[in-house]
Coordinates of C-alpha atoms and ligand atoms in Angstrom, one line a residue:
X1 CA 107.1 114.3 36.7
X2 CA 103.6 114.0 38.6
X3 CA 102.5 116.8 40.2
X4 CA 101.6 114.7 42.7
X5 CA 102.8 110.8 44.0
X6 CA 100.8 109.5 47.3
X7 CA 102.2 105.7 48.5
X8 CA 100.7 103.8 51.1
X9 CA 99.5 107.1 53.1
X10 CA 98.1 106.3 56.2
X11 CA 96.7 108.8 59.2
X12 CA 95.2 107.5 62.2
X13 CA 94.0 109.6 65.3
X14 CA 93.0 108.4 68.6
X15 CA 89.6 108.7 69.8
X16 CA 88.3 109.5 72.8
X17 CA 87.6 106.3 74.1
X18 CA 91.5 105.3 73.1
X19 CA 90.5 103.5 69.7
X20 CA 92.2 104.2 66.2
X21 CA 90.2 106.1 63.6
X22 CA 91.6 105.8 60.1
X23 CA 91.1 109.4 58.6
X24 CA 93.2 108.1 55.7
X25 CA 93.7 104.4 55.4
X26 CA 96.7 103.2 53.0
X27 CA 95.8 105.5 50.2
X28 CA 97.5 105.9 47.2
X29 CA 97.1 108.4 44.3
X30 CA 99.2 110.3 41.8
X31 CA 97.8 112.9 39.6
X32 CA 98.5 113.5 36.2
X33 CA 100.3 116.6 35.1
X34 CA 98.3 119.5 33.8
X35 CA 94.8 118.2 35.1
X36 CA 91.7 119.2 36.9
X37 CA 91.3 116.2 39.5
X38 CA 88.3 116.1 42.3
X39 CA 89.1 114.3 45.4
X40 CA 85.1 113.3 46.3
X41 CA 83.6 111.9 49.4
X42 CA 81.1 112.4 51.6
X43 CA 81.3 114.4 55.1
X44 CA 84.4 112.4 57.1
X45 CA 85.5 110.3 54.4
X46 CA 89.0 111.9 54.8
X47 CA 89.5 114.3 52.3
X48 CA 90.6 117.4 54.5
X49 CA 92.8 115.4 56.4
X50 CA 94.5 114.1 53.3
X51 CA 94.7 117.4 52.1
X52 CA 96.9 118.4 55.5
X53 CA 98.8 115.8 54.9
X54 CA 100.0 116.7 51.4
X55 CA 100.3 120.7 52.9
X56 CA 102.7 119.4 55.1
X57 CA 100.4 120.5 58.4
X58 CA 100.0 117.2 59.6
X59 CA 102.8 114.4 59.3
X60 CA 101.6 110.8 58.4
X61 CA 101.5 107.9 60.3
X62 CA 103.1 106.3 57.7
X63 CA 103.5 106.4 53.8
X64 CA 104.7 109.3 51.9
X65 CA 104.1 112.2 49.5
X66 CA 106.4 113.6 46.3
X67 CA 105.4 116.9 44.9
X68 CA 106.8 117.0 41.9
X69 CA 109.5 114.0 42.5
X70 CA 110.7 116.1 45.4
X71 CA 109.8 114.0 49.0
X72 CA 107.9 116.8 51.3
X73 CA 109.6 115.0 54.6
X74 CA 112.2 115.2 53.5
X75 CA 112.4 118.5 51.5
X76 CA 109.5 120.6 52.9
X77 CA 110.2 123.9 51.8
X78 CA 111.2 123.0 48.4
X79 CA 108.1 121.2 48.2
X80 CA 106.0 124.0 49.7
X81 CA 107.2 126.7 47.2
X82 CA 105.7 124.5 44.1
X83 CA 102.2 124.0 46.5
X84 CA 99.2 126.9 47.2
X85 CA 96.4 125.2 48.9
X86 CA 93.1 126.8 50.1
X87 CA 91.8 124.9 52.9
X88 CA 88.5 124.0 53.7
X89 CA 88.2 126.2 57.1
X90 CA 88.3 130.2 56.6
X91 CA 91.0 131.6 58.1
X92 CA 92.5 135.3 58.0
X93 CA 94.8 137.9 59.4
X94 CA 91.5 139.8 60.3
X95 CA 93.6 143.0 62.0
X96 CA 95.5 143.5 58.9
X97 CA 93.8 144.8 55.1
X98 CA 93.6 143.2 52.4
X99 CA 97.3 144.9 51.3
X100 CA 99.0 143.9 54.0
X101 CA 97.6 139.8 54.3
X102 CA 99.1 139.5 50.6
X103 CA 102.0 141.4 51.0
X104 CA 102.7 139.6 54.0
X105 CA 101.9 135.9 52.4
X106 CA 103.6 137.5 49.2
X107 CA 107.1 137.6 51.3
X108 CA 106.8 134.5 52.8
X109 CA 106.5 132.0 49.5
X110 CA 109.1 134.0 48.2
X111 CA 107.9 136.7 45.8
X112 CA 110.7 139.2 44.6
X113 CA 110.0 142.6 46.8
X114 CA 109.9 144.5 43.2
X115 CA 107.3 142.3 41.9
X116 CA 104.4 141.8 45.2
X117 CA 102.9 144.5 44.5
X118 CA 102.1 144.0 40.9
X119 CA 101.2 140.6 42.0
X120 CA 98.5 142.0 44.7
X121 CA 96.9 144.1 41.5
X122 CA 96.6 140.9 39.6
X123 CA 94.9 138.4 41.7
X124 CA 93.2 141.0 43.2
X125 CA 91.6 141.9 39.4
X126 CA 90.8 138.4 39.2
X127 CA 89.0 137.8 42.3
X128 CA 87.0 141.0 41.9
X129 CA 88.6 142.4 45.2
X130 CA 90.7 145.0 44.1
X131 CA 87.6 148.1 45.7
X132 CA 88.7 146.0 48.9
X133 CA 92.5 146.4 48.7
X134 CA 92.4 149.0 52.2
X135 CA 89.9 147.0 53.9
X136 CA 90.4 145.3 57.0
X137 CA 89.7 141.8 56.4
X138 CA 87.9 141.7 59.3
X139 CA 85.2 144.0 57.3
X140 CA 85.0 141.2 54.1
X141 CA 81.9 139.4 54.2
X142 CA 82.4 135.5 54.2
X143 CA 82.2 135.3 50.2
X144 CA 85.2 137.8 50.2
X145 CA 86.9 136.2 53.2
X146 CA 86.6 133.1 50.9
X147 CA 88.2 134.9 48.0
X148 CA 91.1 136.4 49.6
X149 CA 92.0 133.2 50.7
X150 CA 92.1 131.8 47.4
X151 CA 94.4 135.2 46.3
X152 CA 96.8 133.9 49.4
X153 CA 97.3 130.3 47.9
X154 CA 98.0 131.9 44.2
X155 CA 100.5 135.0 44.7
X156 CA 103.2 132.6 44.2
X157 CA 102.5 131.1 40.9
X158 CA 102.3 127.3 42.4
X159 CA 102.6 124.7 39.8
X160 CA 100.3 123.1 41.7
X161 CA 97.1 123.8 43.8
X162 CA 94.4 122.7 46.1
X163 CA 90.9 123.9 46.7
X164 CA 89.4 122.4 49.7
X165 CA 85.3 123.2 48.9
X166 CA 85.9 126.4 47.2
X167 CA 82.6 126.6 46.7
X168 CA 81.4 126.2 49.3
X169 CA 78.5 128.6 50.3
X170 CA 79.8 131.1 47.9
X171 CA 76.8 132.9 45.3
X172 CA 76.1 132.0 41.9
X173 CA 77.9 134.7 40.2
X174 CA 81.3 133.9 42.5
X175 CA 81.0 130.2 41.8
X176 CA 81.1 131.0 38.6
X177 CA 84.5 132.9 38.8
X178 CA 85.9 130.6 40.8
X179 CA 85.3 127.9 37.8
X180 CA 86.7 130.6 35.4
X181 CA 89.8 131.1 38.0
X182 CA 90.2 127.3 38.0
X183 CA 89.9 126.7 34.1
X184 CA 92.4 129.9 33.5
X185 CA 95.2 128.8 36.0
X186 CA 95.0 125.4 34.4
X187 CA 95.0 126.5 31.0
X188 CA 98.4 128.1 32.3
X189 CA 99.8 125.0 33.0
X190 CA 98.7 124.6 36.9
X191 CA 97.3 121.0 37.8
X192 CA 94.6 121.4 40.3
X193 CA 93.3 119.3 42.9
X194 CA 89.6 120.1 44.3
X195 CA 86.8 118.7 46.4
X196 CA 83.6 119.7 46.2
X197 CA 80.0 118.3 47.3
X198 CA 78.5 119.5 44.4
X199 CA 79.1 116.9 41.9
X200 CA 77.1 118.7 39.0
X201 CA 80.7 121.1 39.4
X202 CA 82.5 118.2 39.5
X203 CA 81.5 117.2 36.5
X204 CA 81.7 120.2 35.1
X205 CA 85.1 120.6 35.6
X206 CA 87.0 117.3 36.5
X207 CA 88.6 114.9 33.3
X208 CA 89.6 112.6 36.5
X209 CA 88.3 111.8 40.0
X210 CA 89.1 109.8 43.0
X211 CA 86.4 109.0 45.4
X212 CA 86.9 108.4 48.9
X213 CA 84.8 106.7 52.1
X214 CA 86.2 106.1 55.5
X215 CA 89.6 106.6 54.9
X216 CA 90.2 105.2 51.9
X217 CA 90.1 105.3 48.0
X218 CA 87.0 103.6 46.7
X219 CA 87.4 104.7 42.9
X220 CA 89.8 106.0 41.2
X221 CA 90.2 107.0 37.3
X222 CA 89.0 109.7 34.1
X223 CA 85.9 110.7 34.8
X224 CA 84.3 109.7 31.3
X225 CA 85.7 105.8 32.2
X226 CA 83.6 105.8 35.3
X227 CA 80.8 106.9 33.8
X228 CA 80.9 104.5 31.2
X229 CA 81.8 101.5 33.5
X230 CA 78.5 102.8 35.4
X231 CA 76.3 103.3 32.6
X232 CA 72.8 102.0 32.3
X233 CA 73.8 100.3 29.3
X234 CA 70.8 102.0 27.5
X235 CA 70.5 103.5 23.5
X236 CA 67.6 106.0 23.9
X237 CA 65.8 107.7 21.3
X238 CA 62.8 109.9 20.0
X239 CA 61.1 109.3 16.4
X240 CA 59.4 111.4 14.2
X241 CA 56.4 109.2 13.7
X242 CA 55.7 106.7 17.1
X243 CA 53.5 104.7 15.1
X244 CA 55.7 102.2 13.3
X245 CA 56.9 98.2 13.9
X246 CA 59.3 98.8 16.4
X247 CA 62.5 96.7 16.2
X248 CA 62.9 93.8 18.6
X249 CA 63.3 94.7 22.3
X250 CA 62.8 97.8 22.1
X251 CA 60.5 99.6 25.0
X252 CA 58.4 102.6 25.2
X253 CA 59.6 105.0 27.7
X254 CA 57.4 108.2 27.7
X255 CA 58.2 110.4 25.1
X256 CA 61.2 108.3 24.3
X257 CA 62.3 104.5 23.2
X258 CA 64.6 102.5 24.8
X259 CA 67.2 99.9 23.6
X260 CA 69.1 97.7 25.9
X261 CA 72.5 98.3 24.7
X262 CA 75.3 95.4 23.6
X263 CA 77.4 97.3 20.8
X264 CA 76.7 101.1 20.5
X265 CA 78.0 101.1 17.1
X266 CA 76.4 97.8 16.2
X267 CA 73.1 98.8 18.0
X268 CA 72.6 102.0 16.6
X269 CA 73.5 100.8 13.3
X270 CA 70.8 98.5 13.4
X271 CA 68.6 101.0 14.9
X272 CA 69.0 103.4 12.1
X273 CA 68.5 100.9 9.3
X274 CA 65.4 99.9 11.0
X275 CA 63.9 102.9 12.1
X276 CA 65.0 104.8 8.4
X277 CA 65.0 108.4 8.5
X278 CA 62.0 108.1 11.3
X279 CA 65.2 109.0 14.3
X280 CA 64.8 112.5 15.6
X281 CA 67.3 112.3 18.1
X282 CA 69.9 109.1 20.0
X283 CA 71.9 108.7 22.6
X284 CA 73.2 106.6 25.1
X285 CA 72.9 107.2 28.5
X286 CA 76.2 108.0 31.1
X287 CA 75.4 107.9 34.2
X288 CA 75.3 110.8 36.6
X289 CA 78.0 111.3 38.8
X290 CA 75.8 111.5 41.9
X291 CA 73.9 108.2 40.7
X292 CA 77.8 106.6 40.8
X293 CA 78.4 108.5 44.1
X294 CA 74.9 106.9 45.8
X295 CA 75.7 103.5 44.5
X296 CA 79.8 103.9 46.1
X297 CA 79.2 105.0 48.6
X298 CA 75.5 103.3 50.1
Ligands
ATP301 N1 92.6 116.4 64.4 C1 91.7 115.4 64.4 N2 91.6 114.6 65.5 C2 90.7 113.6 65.5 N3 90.0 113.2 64.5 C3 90.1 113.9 63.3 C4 91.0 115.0 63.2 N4 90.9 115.5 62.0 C5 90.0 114.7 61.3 N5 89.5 113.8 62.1 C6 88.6 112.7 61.8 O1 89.0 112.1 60.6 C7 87.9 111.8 59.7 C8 88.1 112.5 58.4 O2 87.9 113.9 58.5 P1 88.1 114.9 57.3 O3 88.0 116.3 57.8 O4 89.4 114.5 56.6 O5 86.9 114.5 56.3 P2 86.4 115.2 55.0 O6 86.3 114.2 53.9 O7 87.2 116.4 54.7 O8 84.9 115.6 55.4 P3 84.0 116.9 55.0 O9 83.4 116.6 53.6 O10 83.0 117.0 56.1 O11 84.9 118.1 55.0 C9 86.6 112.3 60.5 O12 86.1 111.1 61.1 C10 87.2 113.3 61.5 O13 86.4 113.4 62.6
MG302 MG1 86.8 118.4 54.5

């Protein structure tokens, strides 16, 4: 069952001068069970919005949304209790500590009374927040805001969640956790769903992507395909002695040769019975997921 089934979503808006925007334009996506999947775009390409729409915050204009085979219109709170999602705006309970927010969100997905507390301990531990536990979470800085909201959208366990920029002005070393958090929950058996600007994380982390602009999917697919598809179609390598007969076509590129590519296997074959045991090092080149992002989304 997909964690996640999206047909024909639309969302329009009115603007101020009475025209229709299309925040999300007849989009459809389902994500595969068990995987790490970036929704990518750039600043108003409609990510957020179709991230409210799969929360349940805002309804669709039209189209619809399974979690887990189970309709969210129809079925909200069934669908709800599967779902933790971090949104992109910070917002907490800033009278209450850090306790009392979790205990509170704790009770309302449904955690067992006997088991919230143990729960608080726990993703408190793995968001480094447990010296903050008393604090009024008006007192976190925004980092720690940040992180508590990511402990409100896991108490429950979902089988699913979304990170809306995560990392978003958060430091180095909390980036870093946040990565860990990610891998570990999926290694659990949680299929995630984040967007991010940074697409060097992205990369990082992601096996699939779908990119968005204005509203609507623009690419779609494992990240390692795209690449490929977008790939300068290059074999580059280094030799051990420069000053050979270099094999036909083949182009001097600073420290490096260049090969335009038909057949990998074929073309490095050849390469290596040409060149002997002159190769130091070969590869082909991917292409970065920022260079695909430019060219989408010029
Ligand atoms: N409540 C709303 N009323 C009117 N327009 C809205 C509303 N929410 C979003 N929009 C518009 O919908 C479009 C998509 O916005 P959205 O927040 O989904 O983009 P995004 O991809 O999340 O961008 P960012 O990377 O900046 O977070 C924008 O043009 C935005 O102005
Ligand atoms: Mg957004």
């Amino acid at each position: 069952m997909n964690p996640l089934q999206i047909t024909n979503l639309t969302k329009t808006f009115k603007t101020p001068k009475g025209e229709l925007l299309f925040a999300v334009n007849d989009v459809n996506l389902s994500i595969t069970p068990g995987s790490i999947h970036g929704l990518l775009g750039p600043n108003g390409a409609g990510k957020s919005t179709l991230i409210s729409l799969i929360s349940g915050i805002t309804a669709p204009t039209t189209g619809s949304i399974t979690l887990f085979g189970i309709d969210i219109a129809k079925n909200p709170n069934a669908a709800k209790a599967l779902l933790g999602v971090v949104p992109q705006e910070v917002v907490v309970e800033m009278a209450f500590t850090v306790e009392e927010v979790l205990y509170y969100f704790s009770g309302m997905y449904g955690v067992p009374t006997n088991e919230r507390m143990d729960r608080i301990t726990n993703v408190l531990n793995d968001l480094d927040l447990s010296d903050k536990r008393h604090a009024k979470a008006k007192s976190l800085s925004g980092g720690m805001k940040r992180r508590l909201m990511i402990a409100k959208a896991i108490l429950h366990k979902p089988k699913f969640l979304i990170l809306d920029e995560p990392t978003a002005g958060v430091d180095v070393a909390l980036r870093q956790k946040i990565w860990d958090l990610v891998r570990r929950l999926n290694n659990e058996g949680t299929t995630i769903l984040f967007t991010t600007h940074y697409l060097e994380e992205a990369e990082q982390l992601c096996e699939s992507i779908t990119l968005m602009n204005h509203g609507a999917v623009i690419k779609e697919g494992k990240l390692k395909d795209i690449q490929q598809e977008f790939s300068k179609n290059s074999i580059h390598f280094e030799l051990y002695d420069r000053d050979v007969s270099h094999a036909l076509g083949v182009l001097s590129t600073g420290s490096e040769f260049e090969f335009p590519m038909t057949n990998l296997a074929e073309d490095i074959a050849m390469l290596t019975k040409h060149y002997h045991g002159n190769i130091k090092t070969i590869r082909s080149e991917a292409a970065s997921l920022e260079q695909i992002f430019l060219t989408l989304t010029a």
